[in-house]
Tab-separated table of C-alpha atoms in Angstrom:
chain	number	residue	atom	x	y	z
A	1	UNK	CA	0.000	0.000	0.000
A	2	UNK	CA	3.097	2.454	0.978
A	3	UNK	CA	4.386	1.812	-2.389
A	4	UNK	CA	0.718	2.869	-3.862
A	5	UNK	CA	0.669	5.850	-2.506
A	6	UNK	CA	4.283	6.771	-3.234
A	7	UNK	CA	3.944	6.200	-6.876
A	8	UNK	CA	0.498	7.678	-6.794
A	9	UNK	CA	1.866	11.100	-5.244
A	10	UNK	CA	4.934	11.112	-7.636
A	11	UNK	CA	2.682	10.243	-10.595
A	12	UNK	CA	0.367	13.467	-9.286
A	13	UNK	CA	3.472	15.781	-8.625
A	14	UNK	CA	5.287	14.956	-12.224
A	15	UNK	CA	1.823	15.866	-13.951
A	16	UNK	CA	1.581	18.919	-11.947
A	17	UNK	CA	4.674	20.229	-11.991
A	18	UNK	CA	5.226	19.281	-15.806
A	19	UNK	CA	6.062	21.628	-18.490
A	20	UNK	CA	2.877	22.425	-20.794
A	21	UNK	CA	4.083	21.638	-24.028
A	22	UNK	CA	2.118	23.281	-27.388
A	23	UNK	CA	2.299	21.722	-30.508
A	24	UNK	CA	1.826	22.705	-33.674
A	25	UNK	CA	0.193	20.699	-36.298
A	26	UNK	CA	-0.519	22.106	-40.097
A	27	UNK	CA	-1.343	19.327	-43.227
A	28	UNK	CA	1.737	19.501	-45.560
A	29	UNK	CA	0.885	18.833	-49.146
A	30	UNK	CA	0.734	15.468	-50.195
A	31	UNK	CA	1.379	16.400	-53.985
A	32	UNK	CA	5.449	17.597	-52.907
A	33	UNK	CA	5.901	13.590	-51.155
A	34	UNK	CA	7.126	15.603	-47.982
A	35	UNK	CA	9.772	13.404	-45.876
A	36	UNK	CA	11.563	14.510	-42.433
A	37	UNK	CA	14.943	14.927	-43.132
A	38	UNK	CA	16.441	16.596	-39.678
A	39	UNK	CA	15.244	16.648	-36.202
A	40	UNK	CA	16.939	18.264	-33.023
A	41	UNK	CA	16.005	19.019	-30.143
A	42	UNK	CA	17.929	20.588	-27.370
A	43	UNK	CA	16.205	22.737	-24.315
A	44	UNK	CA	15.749	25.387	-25.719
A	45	UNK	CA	14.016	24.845	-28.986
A	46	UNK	CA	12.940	21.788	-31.446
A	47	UNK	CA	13.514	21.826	-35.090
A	48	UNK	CA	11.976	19.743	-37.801
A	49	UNK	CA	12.824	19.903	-41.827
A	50	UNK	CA	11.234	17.583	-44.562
A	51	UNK	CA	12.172	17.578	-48.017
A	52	UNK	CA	10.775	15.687	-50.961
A	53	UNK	CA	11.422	11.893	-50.717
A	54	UNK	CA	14.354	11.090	-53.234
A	55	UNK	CA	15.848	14.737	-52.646
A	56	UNK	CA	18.813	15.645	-49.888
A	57	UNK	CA	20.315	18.451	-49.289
A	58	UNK	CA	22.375	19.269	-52.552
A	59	UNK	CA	19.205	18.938	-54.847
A	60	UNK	CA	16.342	19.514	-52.971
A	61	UNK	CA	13.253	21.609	-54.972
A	62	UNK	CA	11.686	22.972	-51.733
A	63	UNK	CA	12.041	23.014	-47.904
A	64	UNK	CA	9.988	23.149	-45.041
A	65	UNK	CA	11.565	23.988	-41.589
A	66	UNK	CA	9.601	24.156	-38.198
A	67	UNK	CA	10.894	25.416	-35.204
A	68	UNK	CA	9.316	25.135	-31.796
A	69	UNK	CA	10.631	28.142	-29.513
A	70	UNK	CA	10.287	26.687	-26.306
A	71	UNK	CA	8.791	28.404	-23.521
A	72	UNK	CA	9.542	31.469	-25.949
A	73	UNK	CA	5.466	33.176	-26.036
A	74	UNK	CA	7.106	35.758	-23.073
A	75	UNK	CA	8.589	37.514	-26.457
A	76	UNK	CA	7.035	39.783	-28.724
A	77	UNK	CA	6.154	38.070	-31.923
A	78	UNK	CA	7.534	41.711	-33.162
A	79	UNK	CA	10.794	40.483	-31.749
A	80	UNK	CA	11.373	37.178	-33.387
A	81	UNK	CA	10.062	39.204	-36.812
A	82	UNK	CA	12.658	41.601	-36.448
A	83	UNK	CA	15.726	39.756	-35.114
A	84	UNK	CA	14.853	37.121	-38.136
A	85	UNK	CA	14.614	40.212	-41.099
A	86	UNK	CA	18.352	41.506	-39.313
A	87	UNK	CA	19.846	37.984	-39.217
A	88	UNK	CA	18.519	36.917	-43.048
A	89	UNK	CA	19.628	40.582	-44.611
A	90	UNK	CA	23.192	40.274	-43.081
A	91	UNK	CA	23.545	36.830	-45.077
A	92	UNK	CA	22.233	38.208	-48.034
A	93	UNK	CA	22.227	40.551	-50.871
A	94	UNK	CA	19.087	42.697	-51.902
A	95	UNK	CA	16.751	41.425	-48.792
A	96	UNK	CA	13.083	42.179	-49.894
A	97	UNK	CA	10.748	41.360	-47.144
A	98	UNK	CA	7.270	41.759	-47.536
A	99	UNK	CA	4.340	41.353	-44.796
A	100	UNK	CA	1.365	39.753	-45.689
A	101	UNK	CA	-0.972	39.788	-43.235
A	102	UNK	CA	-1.113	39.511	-38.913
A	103	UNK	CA	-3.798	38.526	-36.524
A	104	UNK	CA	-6.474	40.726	-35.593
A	105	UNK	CA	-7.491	41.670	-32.521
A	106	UNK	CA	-8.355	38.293	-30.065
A	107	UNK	CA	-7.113	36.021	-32.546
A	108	UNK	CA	-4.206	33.983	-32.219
A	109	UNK	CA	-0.891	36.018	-32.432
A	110	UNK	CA	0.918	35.228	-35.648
A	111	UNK	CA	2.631	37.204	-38.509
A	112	UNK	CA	2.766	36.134	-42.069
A	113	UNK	CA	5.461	37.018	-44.161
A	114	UNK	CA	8.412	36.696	-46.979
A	115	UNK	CA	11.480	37.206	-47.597
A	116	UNK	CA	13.464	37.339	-50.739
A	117	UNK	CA	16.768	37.572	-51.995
A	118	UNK	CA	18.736	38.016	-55.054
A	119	UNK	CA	21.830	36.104	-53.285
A	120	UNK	CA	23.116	34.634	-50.113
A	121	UNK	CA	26.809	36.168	-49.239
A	122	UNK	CA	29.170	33.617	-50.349
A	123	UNK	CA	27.219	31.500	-52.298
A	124	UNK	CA	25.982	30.155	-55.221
A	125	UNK	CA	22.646	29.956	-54.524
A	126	UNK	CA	19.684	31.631	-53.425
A	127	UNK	CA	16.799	31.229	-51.171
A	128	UNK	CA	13.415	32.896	-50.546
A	129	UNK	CA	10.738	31.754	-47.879
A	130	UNK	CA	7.530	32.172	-47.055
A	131	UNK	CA	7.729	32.600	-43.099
A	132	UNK	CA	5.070	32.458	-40.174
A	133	UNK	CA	5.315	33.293	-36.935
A	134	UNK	CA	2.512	31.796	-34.324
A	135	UNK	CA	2.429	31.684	-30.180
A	136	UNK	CA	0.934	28.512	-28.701
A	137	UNK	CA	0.633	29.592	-24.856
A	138	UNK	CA	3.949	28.460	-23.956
A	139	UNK	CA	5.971	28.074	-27.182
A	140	UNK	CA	6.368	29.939	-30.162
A	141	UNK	CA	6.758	28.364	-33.648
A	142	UNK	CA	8.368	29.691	-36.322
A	143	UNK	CA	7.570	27.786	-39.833
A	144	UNK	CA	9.151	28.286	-43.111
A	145	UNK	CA	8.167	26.951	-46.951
A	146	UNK	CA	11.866	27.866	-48.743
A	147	UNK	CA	12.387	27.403	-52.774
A	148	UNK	CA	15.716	28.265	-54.320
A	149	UNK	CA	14.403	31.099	-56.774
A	150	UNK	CA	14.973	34.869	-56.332
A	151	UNK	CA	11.160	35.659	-56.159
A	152	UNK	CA	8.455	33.875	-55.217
A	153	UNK	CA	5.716	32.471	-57.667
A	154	UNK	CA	2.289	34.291	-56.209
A	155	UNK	CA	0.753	30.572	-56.157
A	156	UNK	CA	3.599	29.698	-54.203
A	157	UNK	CA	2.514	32.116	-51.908
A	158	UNK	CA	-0.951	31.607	-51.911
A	159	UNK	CA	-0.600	27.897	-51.266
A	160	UNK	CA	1.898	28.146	-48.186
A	161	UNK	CA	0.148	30.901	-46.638
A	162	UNK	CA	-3.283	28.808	-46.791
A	163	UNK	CA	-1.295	25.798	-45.011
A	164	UNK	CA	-0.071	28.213	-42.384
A	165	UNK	CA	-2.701	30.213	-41.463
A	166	UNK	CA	-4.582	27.016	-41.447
A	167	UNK	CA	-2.880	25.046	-39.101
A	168	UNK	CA	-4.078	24.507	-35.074
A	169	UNK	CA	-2.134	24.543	-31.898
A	170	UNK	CA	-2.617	21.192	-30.282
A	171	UNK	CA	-2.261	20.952	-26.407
């Protein structure tokens, strides 16, 4: 019976006392044969990137990268926004980041955004994304649909925006 009741009040203390964790879940496109191709996880943050099955990470056609902030929804969303637009535009040449839309008042938090750029410094190759920025109530998440052209198709655009601004926090 001692043992019962030891394992019972540990059991009741490690739920208590456990960190809320937020998830975020969004439906990736079937037609682009999504596979996860990195996962790490450290205290601070979790990061997830799938690329096309039969792709790696010389030839891959697109990216999608989500990172889980943890414990991070303290912060501005303004602040992630703006400390992501300084970090990109020092890696790149001709930076062109446009806003596309942001919650409204009692919605969830988010931003919606892209960046684009003619070059990255000291390389071959270019990169433009289609960001968004989301609090859960602990975590923020930070998810990005990357293709290596200088500007972004508008159905590009249209699509990845749907799939973001669609997806749910899951508790």
């Amino acid at each position: 019976m001692k043992k019962l009741i030891v394992l019972f009040t540990l059991s009741l203390f490690s739920a208590f006392y456990a960190q809320k964790k937020d998830s975020l879940q969004f439906n990736l496109p079937s037609k682009y044969n999504f596979q996860l191709a990195e996962k790490q996880e450290n205290d601070q943050m979790i990061m997830m990137e799938y690329i096309p099955k039969g792709q790696n990470w010389d030839n891959y056609d697109i990216i999608v990268t989500k990172l889980t902030i943890k414990n991070g929804a303290r912060v501005p969303l303004q602040a992630f926004f703006d400390n992501q637009s300084k970090l990109v535009e020092s890696k790149t040449e001709n930076l062109r980041v446009k806003e596309l839309s942001r919650n409204k008042e009692n919605e969830r938090e988010y931003i919606l955004f892209t960046m684009e750029a003619d070059a990255y410094k000291g390389s071959n190759t270019t990169e433009s994304q289609v960001y968004y920025l989301t609090k859960g109530e602990q975590d923020v998440f930070i998810c990005i649909s990357a293709i290596k052209e200088k500007n972004l198709p508008g159905k590009f655009i249209d699509e990845w925006s749907k799939v973001f601004l669609q997806s749910q926090i899951i508790k």
